[in-house]
Short mmCIF file of C-alpha atoms and ligand atoms in Angstrom, two decimals:
data_model
loop_
_atom_site.label_atom_id
_atom_site.label_comp_id
_atom_site.label_asym_id
_atom_site.label_seq_id
_atom_site.Cartn_x
_atom_site.Cartn_y
_atom_site.Cartn_z
CA MET A 285 22.83 -18.05 9.59
CA THR A 286 24.31 -18.62 13.01
CA LYS A 287 21.82 -17.13 15.41
CA ASN A 288 18.19 -16.46 14.60
CA TYR A 289 17.27 -12.88 15.51
CA PHE A 290 13.64 -13.06 14.38
CA PRO A 291 11.55 -12.61 17.53
CA ASP A 292 9.38 -15.58 18.58
CA ASP A 293 6.19 -13.56 18.10
CA PHE A 294 7.18 -12.31 14.64
CA LEU A 295 4.19 -11.87 12.35
CA TRP A 296 4.64 -13.68 9.02
CA GLY A 297 2.19 -13.41 6.20
CA GLY A 298 1.11 -11.61 3.07
CA ALA A 299 -0.84 -8.59 1.92
CA ILE A 300 -3.57 -7.78 -0.55
CA ALA A 301 -6.04 -4.92 -1.04
CA ALA A 302 -9.79 -5.18 -1.54
CA ASN A 303 -9.82 -3.29 -4.83
CA GLN A 304 -7.15 -5.47 -6.41
CA ALA A 305 -8.49 -8.81 -5.17
CA GLU A 306 -12.19 -8.90 -4.35
CA GLY A 307 -13.85 -8.17 -7.69
CA ALA A 308 -17.67 -8.20 -7.24
CA TRP A 309 -17.48 -4.45 -7.83
CA ASN A 310 -21.23 -3.94 -8.03
CA GLU A 311 -22.56 -6.80 -5.89
CA ASP A 312 -24.46 -6.72 -2.61
CA GLY A 313 -24.94 -2.97 -2.65
CA LYS A 314 -21.32 -1.92 -3.20
CA GLY A 315 -20.87 1.58 -4.64
CA MET A 316 -18.26 2.67 -7.19
CA SER A 317 -14.83 3.59 -5.91
CA VAL A 318 -11.86 5.30 -7.54
CA ALA A 319 -10.52 1.82 -8.34
CA ASP A 320 -13.53 1.01 -10.51
CA VAL A 321 -12.60 3.69 -13.02
CA ALA A 322 -8.95 2.61 -13.36
CA THR A 323 -8.27 1.12 -16.79
CA PHE A 324 -5.94 -1.56 -18.11
CA LYS A 325 -2.64 0.10 -19.04
CA PRO A 326 0.05 -2.28 -20.12
CA LYS A 327 3.56 -1.22 -19.23
CA VAL A 328 4.06 2.42 -20.17
CA ALA A 329 7.23 4.34 -20.90
CA VAL A 330 9.82 4.50 -18.14
CA GLU A 331 9.88 8.28 -18.17
CA ASN A 332 6.16 8.43 -17.79
CA TYR A 333 5.37 6.38 -14.68
CA LYS A 334 2.75 8.90 -13.63
CA ALA A 335 0.73 8.14 -16.75
CA GLN A 336 0.06 4.65 -15.36
CA TRP A 337 -2.11 6.24 -12.71
CA HIS A 338 -3.74 9.11 -14.57
CA VAL A 339 -7.53 9.43 -14.38
CA GLY A 340 -9.26 12.56 -15.65
CA LEU A 341 -12.83 13.85 -15.72
CA GLU A 342 -13.58 12.29 -19.11
CA ASP A 343 -12.30 8.94 -17.86
CA ILE A 344 -14.68 9.07 -14.91
CA LYS A 345 -17.59 9.98 -17.14
CA ALA A 346 -16.84 7.11 -19.52
CA ALA A 347 -16.40 4.61 -16.68
CA LYS A 348 -19.76 5.44 -15.18
CA LEU A 349 -21.50 4.58 -18.44
CA THR A 350 -20.31 1.01 -18.65
CA ASP A 351 -20.41 -2.29 -16.77
CA ASP A 352 -17.34 -3.52 -18.60
CA THR A 353 -14.86 -5.55 -16.57
CA VAL A 354 -12.30 -6.26 -19.30
CA TYR A 355 -11.00 -2.74 -19.65
CA TYR A 356 -11.61 -2.14 -15.90
CA PRO A 357 -9.80 -5.12 -14.35
CA LYS A 358 -10.10 -4.02 -10.71
CA ARG A 359 -13.82 -4.54 -11.03
CA ARG A 360 -13.21 -8.28 -11.39
CA GLY A 361 -10.04 -8.67 -9.28
CA ILE A 362 -9.33 -12.35 -8.62
CA ASP A 363 -12.82 -13.00 -7.26
CA PHE A 364 -11.54 -13.08 -3.68
CA TYR A 365 -15.01 -11.88 -2.65
CA HIS A 366 -16.42 -15.33 -3.45
CA ARG A 367 -13.31 -17.47 -3.06
CA TYR A 368 -11.85 -16.10 0.15
CA LYS A 369 -12.31 -19.35 2.09
CA GLU A 370 -10.25 -21.31 -0.41
CA ASP A 371 -7.57 -18.60 -0.44
CA LEU A 372 -7.41 -18.31 3.34
CA ALA A 373 -6.99 -22.09 3.57
CA LEU A 374 -3.95 -21.83 1.28
CA PHE A 375 -2.50 -18.99 3.37
CA ALA A 376 -3.04 -21.06 6.50
CA GLU A 377 -1.29 -23.98 4.83
CA MET A 378 1.74 -21.72 4.25
CA GLY A 379 1.65 -20.97 7.97
CA PHE A 380 0.58 -17.31 7.83
CA ASN A 381 -0.16 -15.87 11.24
CA VAL A 382 -1.13 -12.51 9.74
CA LEU A 383 -2.85 -11.35 6.55
CA ARG A 384 -3.11 -7.76 5.50
CA VAL A 385 -6.39 -6.94 3.75
CA SER A 386 -8.32 -3.73 3.29
CA ILE A 387 -11.97 -2.89 3.71
CA ALA A 388 -13.62 -1.43 0.62
CA TRP A 389 -15.25 1.68 2.08
CA THR A 390 -17.90 1.48 -0.68
CA ARG A 391 -19.16 -1.93 0.47
CA LEU A 392 -20.19 -0.29 3.75
CA PHE A 393 -21.02 3.22 2.57
CA PRO A 394 -21.61 3.03 -1.20
CA ASN A 395 -21.40 6.80 -1.68
CA GLY A 396 -19.55 7.60 1.51
CA ASN A 397 -22.18 10.00 2.83
CA GLU A 398 -24.98 7.62 3.93
CA ASP A 399 -26.11 7.72 7.56
CA THR A 400 -26.13 3.98 8.08
CA PRO A 401 -23.92 1.22 6.73
CA ASN A 402 -24.89 -1.46 4.21
CA PRO A 403 -25.59 -4.64 6.25
CA LYS A 404 -24.35 -6.92 3.47
CA GLY A 405 -20.99 -5.17 3.42
CA LEU A 406 -20.68 -5.43 7.19
CA ALA A 407 -21.58 -9.12 7.07
CA TYR A 408 -18.99 -9.86 4.38
CA TYR A 409 -16.06 -8.52 6.39
CA LYS A 410 -17.34 -10.13 9.57
CA ALA A 411 -17.34 -13.49 7.81
CA LEU A 412 -13.88 -12.82 6.38
CA PHE A 413 -12.29 -11.84 9.70
CA THR A 414 -14.05 -14.65 11.56
CA GLU A 415 -12.66 -17.20 9.12
CA MET A 416 -9.18 -15.68 9.49
CA LYS A 417 -9.38 -15.97 13.26
CA ARG A 418 -10.57 -19.58 12.96
CA LEU A 419 -7.41 -20.30 10.98
CA ASN A 420 -5.24 -18.42 13.51
CA ILE A 421 -4.49 -15.70 11.01
CA GLU A 422 -4.43 -12.25 12.58
CA PRO A 423 -6.17 -9.68 10.35
CA LEU A 424 -4.15 -6.54 9.66
CA VAL A 425 -6.71 -4.17 8.20
CA THR A 426 -6.08 -1.09 6.06
CA LEU A 427 -8.98 1.32 6.30
CA SER A 428 -8.24 3.05 3.02
CA HIS A 429 -6.20 1.43 0.26
CA TYR A 430 -6.90 3.44 -2.92
CA GLU A 431 -10.65 2.81 -2.52
CA MET A 432 -12.36 6.12 -1.87
CA PRO A 433 -16.03 6.31 -2.90
CA LEU A 434 -16.29 7.88 -6.36
CA TYR A 435 -19.26 9.93 -5.22
CA LEU A 436 -17.00 11.82 -2.81
CA VAL A 437 -14.67 12.67 -5.68
CA GLU A 438 -17.45 14.12 -7.75
CA ALA A 439 -19.55 15.81 -5.09
CA TYR A 440 -16.79 16.91 -2.69
CA ASP A 441 -13.42 17.11 -4.55
CA GLY A 442 -12.20 14.07 -2.66
CA TRP A 443 -9.98 14.59 0.35
CA ALA A 444 -9.42 18.22 -0.63
CA SER A 445 -12.76 18.77 1.07
CA ARG A 446 -12.85 18.95 4.87
CA ASP A 447 -16.31 17.32 4.90
CA VAL A 448 -14.74 14.02 3.95
CA ILE A 449 -13.04 13.81 7.36
CA ASP A 450 -16.39 13.33 9.12
CA MET A 451 -17.54 10.72 6.63
CA PHE A 452 -14.33 8.76 7.04
CA VAL A 453 -14.51 8.94 10.82
CA LYS A 454 -18.11 7.71 10.75
CA TYR A 455 -16.97 4.74 8.67
CA CYS A 456 -14.06 4.05 11.06
CA LYS A 457 -16.31 4.12 14.12
CA VAL A 458 -18.67 1.64 12.49
CA VAL A 459 -15.90 -0.80 11.63
CA PHE A 460 -14.21 -0.53 15.03
CA GLU A 461 -17.53 -1.29 16.77
CA GLU A 462 -18.39 -4.07 14.36
CA TYR A 463 -15.03 -5.85 14.32
CA LYS A 464 -13.81 -5.40 17.88
CA GLY A 465 -12.67 -8.76 19.17
CA LEU A 466 -11.71 -9.76 15.64
CA VAL A 467 -9.22 -7.14 14.46
CA ASN A 468 -6.37 -5.81 16.58
CA TYR A 469 -4.01 -4.41 13.97
CA TRP A 470 -5.16 -1.45 11.91
CA LEU A 471 -3.67 0.91 9.35
CA THR A 472 -5.23 4.16 8.20
CA PHE A 473 -4.11 5.19 4.70
CA ASN A 474 -2.06 3.01 2.41
CA GLU A 475 1.10 4.82 1.28
CA ILE A 476 -0.33 8.14 2.43
CA ASP A 477 2.59 9.97 0.79
CA SER A 478 1.54 8.59 -2.62
CA VAL A 479 -0.88 11.50 -2.95
CA PHE A 480 1.99 13.40 -4.59
CA ARG A 481 2.43 10.66 -7.18
CA HIS A 482 -1.20 9.82 -7.91
CA PRO A 483 -3.56 12.31 -6.26
CA PHE A 484 -6.66 10.75 -7.78
CA THR A 485 -6.00 7.18 -6.66
CA THR A 486 -4.87 8.13 -3.18
CA ALA A 487 -7.13 11.03 -2.36
CA GLY A 488 -9.70 11.53 -5.10
CA VAL A 489 -8.09 14.80 -6.23
CA VAL A 490 -8.62 15.38 -9.96
CA GLU A 491 -5.81 17.71 -11.00
CA GLU A 492 -7.54 19.08 -14.07
CA LYS A 493 -10.25 20.61 -11.88
CA TYR A 494 -7.69 23.23 -10.82
CA ALA A 495 -6.69 26.29 -12.81
CA ASP A 496 -3.00 25.40 -12.89
CA LYS A 497 -0.37 23.04 -11.50
CA LYS A 498 0.23 25.25 -8.50
CA GLN A 499 -3.38 25.22 -7.42
CA ALA A 500 -3.52 21.49 -7.93
CA GLU A 501 -0.45 21.11 -5.71
CA GLU A 502 -2.07 23.27 -3.04
CA ALA A 503 -5.15 21.01 -3.16
CA ILE A 504 -2.92 17.97 -2.77
CA TYR A 505 -1.34 19.38 0.41
CA GLN A 506 -4.79 20.26 1.72
CA ALA A 507 -6.06 16.75 1.00
CA LEU A 508 -3.06 15.24 2.76
CA HIS A 509 -3.63 17.48 5.75
CA HIS A 510 -7.23 16.29 5.95
CA GLN A 511 -6.00 12.70 5.87
CA PHE A 512 -3.59 13.44 8.73
CA VAL A 513 -6.47 14.82 10.79
CA ALA A 514 -8.75 11.90 9.86
CA ALA A 515 -6.01 9.42 10.80
CA ALA A 516 -5.56 11.10 14.19
CA LEU A 517 -9.31 10.97 14.79
CA ALA A 518 -9.39 7.31 13.75
CA LYS A 519 -6.71 6.62 16.34
CA LYS A 520 -8.66 8.56 18.97
CA HIS A 521 -11.79 6.47 18.36
CA LEU A 522 -9.84 3.22 18.17
CA ASN A 523 -8.43 3.96 21.65
CA LEU A 524 -11.98 4.39 22.94
CA ILE A 525 -13.61 1.47 21.15
CA ILE A 526 -10.85 -1.17 21.15
CA PRO A 527 -8.32 0.06 23.73
CA ASP A 528 -5.86 -2.81 23.20
CA ALA A 529 -5.75 -2.50 19.42
CA LYS A 530 -2.78 -1.01 17.58
CA MET A 531 -2.97 1.66 14.93
CA GLY A 532 -0.24 2.20 12.36
CA CYS A 533 0.47 4.60 9.52
CA MET A 534 1.87 3.46 6.20
CA LEU A 535 4.80 4.93 4.31
CA THR A 536 6.24 4.18 0.88
CA LYS A 537 9.86 3.73 1.79
CA VAL A 538 12.09 4.74 -1.07
CA VAL A 539 15.79 4.98 -0.24
CA HIS A 540 17.62 7.72 -2.15
CA TYR A 541 21.35 7.34 -2.74
CA PRO A 542 23.61 10.21 -3.81
CA GLU A 543 25.22 9.52 -7.18
CA THR A 544 28.65 10.78 -6.06
CA CYS A 545 30.44 12.23 -3.04
CA ASN A 546 29.94 15.71 -4.46
CA PRO A 547 28.37 17.50 -1.46
CA GLU A 548 25.62 18.77 -3.75
CA ASP A 549 24.61 15.20 -4.59
CA ILE A 550 24.75 14.26 -0.91
CA LEU A 551 22.54 17.18 0.03
CA LEU A 552 20.06 16.39 -2.72
CA ALA A 553 19.76 12.77 -1.59
CA GLN A 554 19.35 13.90 2.01
CA GLN A 555 16.55 16.25 1.00
CA GLU A 556 14.81 13.52 -0.98
CA ASN A 557 15.06 11.16 1.98
CA ARG A 558 13.61 13.80 4.29
CA ASN A 559 10.79 14.48 1.85
CA ASN A 560 10.12 10.75 1.74
CA MET A 561 9.66 10.76 5.51
CA PHE A 562 7.47 13.85 5.68
CA ALA A 563 4.23 11.95 6.31
CA SER A 564 5.76 9.61 8.87
CA ASP A 565 7.28 12.62 10.64
CA VAL A 566 3.76 13.97 11.05
CA GLN A 567 2.11 10.70 12.02
CA VAL A 568 4.82 9.31 14.28
CA LEU A 569 6.30 12.48 15.78
CA GLY A 570 3.03 14.42 15.79
CA GLU A 571 4.29 17.57 14.06
CA TYR A 572 4.80 18.96 10.60
CA PRO A 573 8.53 19.21 9.88
CA THR A 574 9.73 22.79 9.63
CA HIS A 575 11.12 22.31 6.12
CA VAL A 576 7.62 21.42 4.87
CA LEU A 577 5.99 24.39 6.63
CA ASN A 578 8.63 26.64 5.08
CA TYR A 579 7.98 25.14 1.66
CA LEU A 580 4.24 25.79 1.98
CA ASP A 581 5.01 29.34 2.99
CA ASP A 582 7.45 29.90 0.13
CA GLN A 583 4.89 28.68 -2.35
CA GLY A 584 2.26 30.99 -0.91
CA PHE A 585 -0.02 28.02 -0.28
CA ASN A 586 -2.94 28.70 1.97
CA ILE A 587 -3.56 25.39 3.71
CA THR A 588 -6.33 25.40 6.28
CA MET A 589 -4.81 23.91 9.46
CA THR A 590 -6.64 24.77 12.63
CA ASP A 591 -5.11 24.67 16.12
CA GLN A 592 -7.47 21.84 16.88
CA ASP A 593 -6.14 19.90 13.87
CA LEU A 594 -2.60 20.36 15.07
CA SER A 595 -3.42 19.28 18.58
CA LEU A 596 -5.16 16.13 17.30
CA ILE A 597 -2.12 15.32 15.20
CA LYS A 598 0.09 15.87 18.25
CA ASN A 599 -2.04 13.80 20.64
CA TYR A 600 -2.95 10.83 18.47
CA THR A 601 0.26 9.55 16.96
CA VAL A 602 0.56 5.95 15.81
CA ASP A 603 1.60 2.84 17.72
CA TYR A 604 3.77 1.53 14.91
CA LEU A 605 5.07 2.54 11.53
CA SER A 606 4.37 0.27 8.59
CA LEU A 607 6.02 0.56 5.23
CA SER A 608 6.21 -0.77 1.74
CA TYR A 609 9.61 -1.31 0.23
CA TYR A 610 10.20 -2.05 -3.42
CA MET A 611 13.20 -0.12 -4.64
CA SER A 612 15.93 2.42 -4.08
CA ILE A 613 16.77 5.25 -6.44
CA VAL A 614 19.81 7.38 -7.22
CA THR A 615 19.64 11.16 -7.06
CA SER A 616 22.02 13.34 -8.98
CA ILE A 617 22.42 17.01 -9.65
CA HIS A 618 23.01 15.91 -13.25
CA ALA A 619 19.89 13.76 -13.42
CA ASP A 620 18.83 15.22 -16.77
CA GLN A 621 21.97 13.77 -18.39
CA ARG A 622 21.60 10.29 -16.88
CA GLU A 623 19.85 7.07 -17.84
CA LYS A 624 16.58 6.69 -15.91
CA VAL A 625 14.67 3.85 -14.31
CA SER A 626 11.17 3.80 -12.98
CA GLY A 627 8.80 1.72 -10.89
CA ASN A 628 5.17 2.43 -10.09
CA LEU A 629 6.43 4.68 -7.32
CA THR A 630 9.08 6.92 -8.67
CA SER A 631 11.57 7.44 -11.42
CA GLY A 632 15.15 8.53 -11.10
CA VAL A 633 18.71 7.87 -12.09
CA LYS A 634 19.70 4.27 -12.81
CA ASN A 635 22.01 2.59 -10.34
CA PRO A 636 24.70 0.66 -12.28
CA HIS A 637 25.15 -1.75 -9.35
CA LEU A 638 21.58 -3.01 -9.37
CA ALA A 639 19.50 -5.29 -11.56
CA THR A 640 15.94 -4.34 -12.44
CA SER A 641 12.71 -6.32 -12.59
CA GLU A 642 10.90 -6.86 -15.89
CA TRP A 643 8.98 -3.69 -15.04
CA GLY A 644 12.13 -1.64 -14.50
CA TRP A 645 12.09 -1.53 -10.69
CA GLN A 646 15.58 -1.61 -9.20
CA ILE A 647 16.11 -4.63 -6.98
CA ASP A 648 18.02 -3.63 -3.87
CA PRO A 649 17.82 -5.84 -0.78
CA ILE A 650 20.51 -3.88 1.04
CA GLY A 651 18.39 -0.78 0.51
CA LEU A 652 15.76 -2.43 2.68
CA ARG A 653 18.24 -2.74 5.53
CA VAL A 654 19.36 0.86 5.03
CA GLY A 655 15.75 2.04 5.03
CA LEU A 656 14.78 0.08 8.14
CA ILE A 657 17.76 1.38 10.10
CA ASP A 658 17.08 4.97 9.01
CA LEU A 659 13.44 4.72 10.07
CA TYR A 660 14.11 3.05 13.39
CA ASP A 661 16.91 5.43 14.33
CA ARG A 662 14.65 8.37 13.53
CA TYR A 663 11.43 7.22 15.20
CA HIS A 664 12.15 4.48 17.74
CA VAL A 665 8.76 2.89 17.23
CA PRO A 666 8.12 -0.69 16.09
CA LEU A 667 8.26 -1.12 12.31
CA PHE A 668 6.17 -3.46 10.20
CA ILE A 669 7.00 -4.26 6.55
CA VAL A 670 3.53 -4.60 5.05
CA GLU A 671 4.53 -4.68 1.37
CA ASN A 672 7.55 -6.05 -0.43
CA GLY A 673 7.80 -8.17 -3.53
CA MET A 674 8.63 -8.33 -7.21
CA GLY A 675 6.22 -8.32 -10.13
CA ALA A 676 7.18 -10.95 -12.71
CA LYS A 677 5.65 -13.01 -15.51
CA ASP A 678 5.22 -16.67 -14.56
CA GLU A 679 5.18 -19.69 -16.86
CA VAL A 680 3.03 -22.71 -16.10
CA GLU A 681 5.01 -25.79 -17.19
CA GLN A 682 3.46 -28.74 -19.06
CA ASP A 683 3.17 -30.65 -15.78
CA GLY A 684 1.37 -27.72 -14.16
CA SER A 685 4.32 -26.60 -12.01
CA ILE A 686 5.44 -22.99 -11.70
CA ASN A 687 9.14 -22.74 -11.00
CA ASP A 688 9.54 -19.18 -9.84
CA ASP A 689 13.13 -19.33 -8.62
CA TYR A 690 13.56 -15.61 -9.42
CA ARG A 691 10.87 -14.83 -6.84
CA ILE A 692 12.51 -17.06 -4.25
CA ASP A 693 15.85 -15.31 -4.90
CA TYR A 694 14.20 -11.93 -4.48
CA PHE A 695 12.54 -12.81 -1.17
CA GLN A 696 15.53 -14.68 0.16
CA SER A 697 17.85 -11.71 -0.37
CA HIS A 698 15.36 -9.28 1.17
CA LEU A 699 14.64 -11.47 4.18
CA GLU A 700 18.36 -11.88 4.80
CA GLN A 701 18.77 -8.12 4.94
CA MET A 702 15.67 -7.80 7.11
CA HIS A 703 17.18 -10.29 9.52
CA LEU A 704 20.43 -8.30 9.60
CA ALA A 705 18.46 -5.12 10.28
CA ILE A 706 16.91 -6.81 13.32
CA LYS A 707 20.41 -7.78 14.41
CA ASP A 708 21.37 -4.12 13.92
CA GLY A 709 18.75 -3.27 16.54
CA VAL A 710 15.61 -2.54 14.52
CA ASP A 711 12.38 -3.48 16.31
CA LEU A 712 10.50 -5.22 13.52
CA MET A 713 7.03 -6.63 14.26
CA GLY A 714 6.36 -8.52 11.09
CA TYR A 715 6.50 -9.00 7.35
CA THR A 716 3.65 -9.31 4.87
CA SER A 717 4.84 -9.86 1.31
CA TRP A 718 2.86 -7.95 -1.29
CA GLY A 719 0.34 -9.82 -3.42
CA CYS A 720 0.88 -13.17 -1.69
CA ILE A 721 -1.65 -14.46 -4.19
CA ASP A 722 -1.58 -12.98 -7.72
CA ILE A 723 -3.84 -9.93 -7.93
CA VAL A 724 -4.54 -7.09 -10.34
CA SER A 725 -1.71 -4.54 -10.44
CA ALA A 726 -2.44 -1.20 -8.80
CA SER A 727 -0.68 0.96 -11.37
CA THR A 728 -1.28 -0.80 -14.69
CA SER A 729 -4.22 -3.06 -13.81
CA GLN A 730 -2.37 -5.99 -15.34
CA MET A 731 -2.77 -9.58 -14.16
CA THR A 732 0.44 -10.77 -15.81
CA LYS A 733 2.59 -8.75 -13.40
CA ARG A 734 2.45 -11.39 -10.69
CA TYR A 735 3.69 -11.16 -7.12
CA GLY A 736 2.15 -14.25 -5.56
CA PHE A 737 3.19 -17.53 -4.00
CA ILE A 738 -0.15 -18.69 -5.37
CA TYR A 739 -0.88 -18.49 -9.08
CA VAL A 740 -4.30 -17.40 -10.27
CA ASP A 741 -5.30 -18.69 -13.68
CA ALA A 742 -6.52 -15.41 -15.17
CA ASP A 743 -5.00 -13.28 -17.91
CA ASP A 744 -4.90 -9.54 -18.50
CA TYR A 745 -8.34 -9.65 -20.11
CA GLY A 746 -10.03 -11.59 -17.33
CA GLU A 747 -10.01 -14.89 -19.26
CA GLY A 748 -9.18 -18.08 -17.38
CA SER A 749 -10.51 -20.56 -14.84
CA TYR A 750 -9.46 -18.48 -11.81
CA GLN A 751 -8.16 -21.71 -10.35
CA ARG A 752 -5.43 -21.33 -7.74
CA LYS A 753 -2.09 -23.18 -8.07
CA LYS A 754 0.83 -23.36 -5.66
CA LYS A 755 4.08 -22.04 -7.10
CA LYS A 756 7.51 -23.33 -6.06
CA SER A 757 7.83 -20.23 -3.85
CA PHE A 758 4.77 -21.39 -1.89
CA TYR A 759 6.76 -24.28 -0.43
CA TRP A 760 9.79 -22.08 0.13
CA TYR A 761 7.85 -19.47 2.12
CA LYS A 762 6.10 -22.21 4.10
CA LYS A 763 9.51 -23.46 5.23
CA VAL A 764 10.65 -19.94 6.08
CA ILE A 765 7.63 -19.46 8.32
CA GLU A 766 7.89 -22.92 9.86
CA THR A 767 11.45 -22.16 10.93
CA ASN A 768 10.62 -18.59 11.98
CA GLY A 769 13.03 -17.34 9.34
CA ALA A 770 15.94 -19.54 10.43
CA ASP A 771 15.97 -21.40 7.10
CA LEU A 772 15.93 -18.99 4.17
CA SER A 773 17.74 -21.36 1.81
C1 BG6 B 1047 2.11 -0.30 -3.80
C2 BG6 B 1047 0.62 -0.35 -3.56
O1 BG6 B 1047 2.46 0.97 -4.17
O2 BG6 B 1047 2.63 -1.09 -4.81
C3 BG6 B 1047 -0.04 -1.65 -3.97
O3 BG6 B 1047 0.32 -0.09 -2.21
C4 BG6 B 1047 0.53 -2.09 -5.29
O4 BG6 B 1047 -1.44 -1.45 -4.01
C5 BG6 B 1047 2.02 -2.32 -5.13
O5 BG6 B 1047 -0.11 -3.19 -5.85
C6 BG6 B 1047 2.69 -2.88 -6.37
O6 BG6 B 1047 2.44 -2.04 -7.46
P1 BG6 B 1047 1.81 -2.55 -8.81
O7 BG6 B 1047 1.50 -1.35 -9.58
O8 BG6 B 1047 2.85 -3.38 -9.45
O9 BG6 B 1047 0.61 -3.35 -8.45
#
């Protein structure tokens, strides 16, 4: 690298979510969330990525009858709830100046509809953020990362119900008041667009409650609309309570390539890319894109959207756009005759030019650069990569070392492309790698799909010492941060 284009104030760190890390699912007054009913599902068929996420009414009923934490791994996480000081010290040793975490809504409002928050939940996050500040780690806090109170799913149909907006806003106001002075970077909904892929996990929408697929789809659009309104209201209250703080939205960036130069393939890929950016169009530009409104109309969907909703969405757009990036995908008008690949996010046509991870996700560092440029050219707001990484199985050697060169290769190639995107003119605020310490997988609830620089001695069944160990990549990332990205070797 000749010149270093990473800005001096670049935010370097990692990301985790409460429901995949904390454990302590029923301690200190915490209520059940949608994550506490998610079961262990080892790798499922490529064609069936949606099955990884499926939760139905019977599953909820069964989950409520048991305290089991083996079959429900998110209930145990990696015990971050009790070990956060040790983990933060390791992040500080790597040089993190930012850490993305989420607040479990159910630690503060166990059912979501209480009038006052649970003091023990408030105290936990205060202690967490205070310790982060002490270590000069800026908290980047997601308000909702697949952690909706289960009670709101059962009593209100999740986000399909308008009542949930008020309950979410009440929760946001409490946390803004409580953590002002400690938290300056906020995100509303993790991968808000993921409601189309896993409506239950993202928005508490149980598809089987609806008469048919069409009605379920209508409920999904309604739920998403309510989240857009809630996010705008969260931004409005953040402006009032912590005027200097920044609010972002969060998009799953999937880059779609056309399979050939056949104009029909090109058009299909363009449409997929536009669909991918639907939520960020709303949250950054402040308006529903016409193609989505026309789609809703064509389908005969009756989505309740008041003028007041639309003016909130218009007036309270975000300060920055954050994104996850894991893979690109090929679109083809002949998709049904092609070999497929799949991640936790999407499935599509296999790209012959790309390798895949052990879990079938296509590894495409250049796609990250393409995605960043597309987003910046479209929105002209600062971007923040808040998730990127590769799930892999790690081996602990006889001498206790973990030589995860594959992970270093993955990050190195992605950071190189990120650097080039900055050189291309993209305003990038920071980078938080996903699962900087091994955590429970969101889609399959596995432990053995590891993303971390720090190994956690726990297996898929919760057995192990939970001791933390530095992997080879720990030292590599430390050097990257120390040199502000100048040394990626
Ligand atoms: C993202 C989610 O979609 O992908 C994370 O925001 C998740 O919560 C990450 O962990 C990786 O997916 P998985 O299923 O491998 O954990």
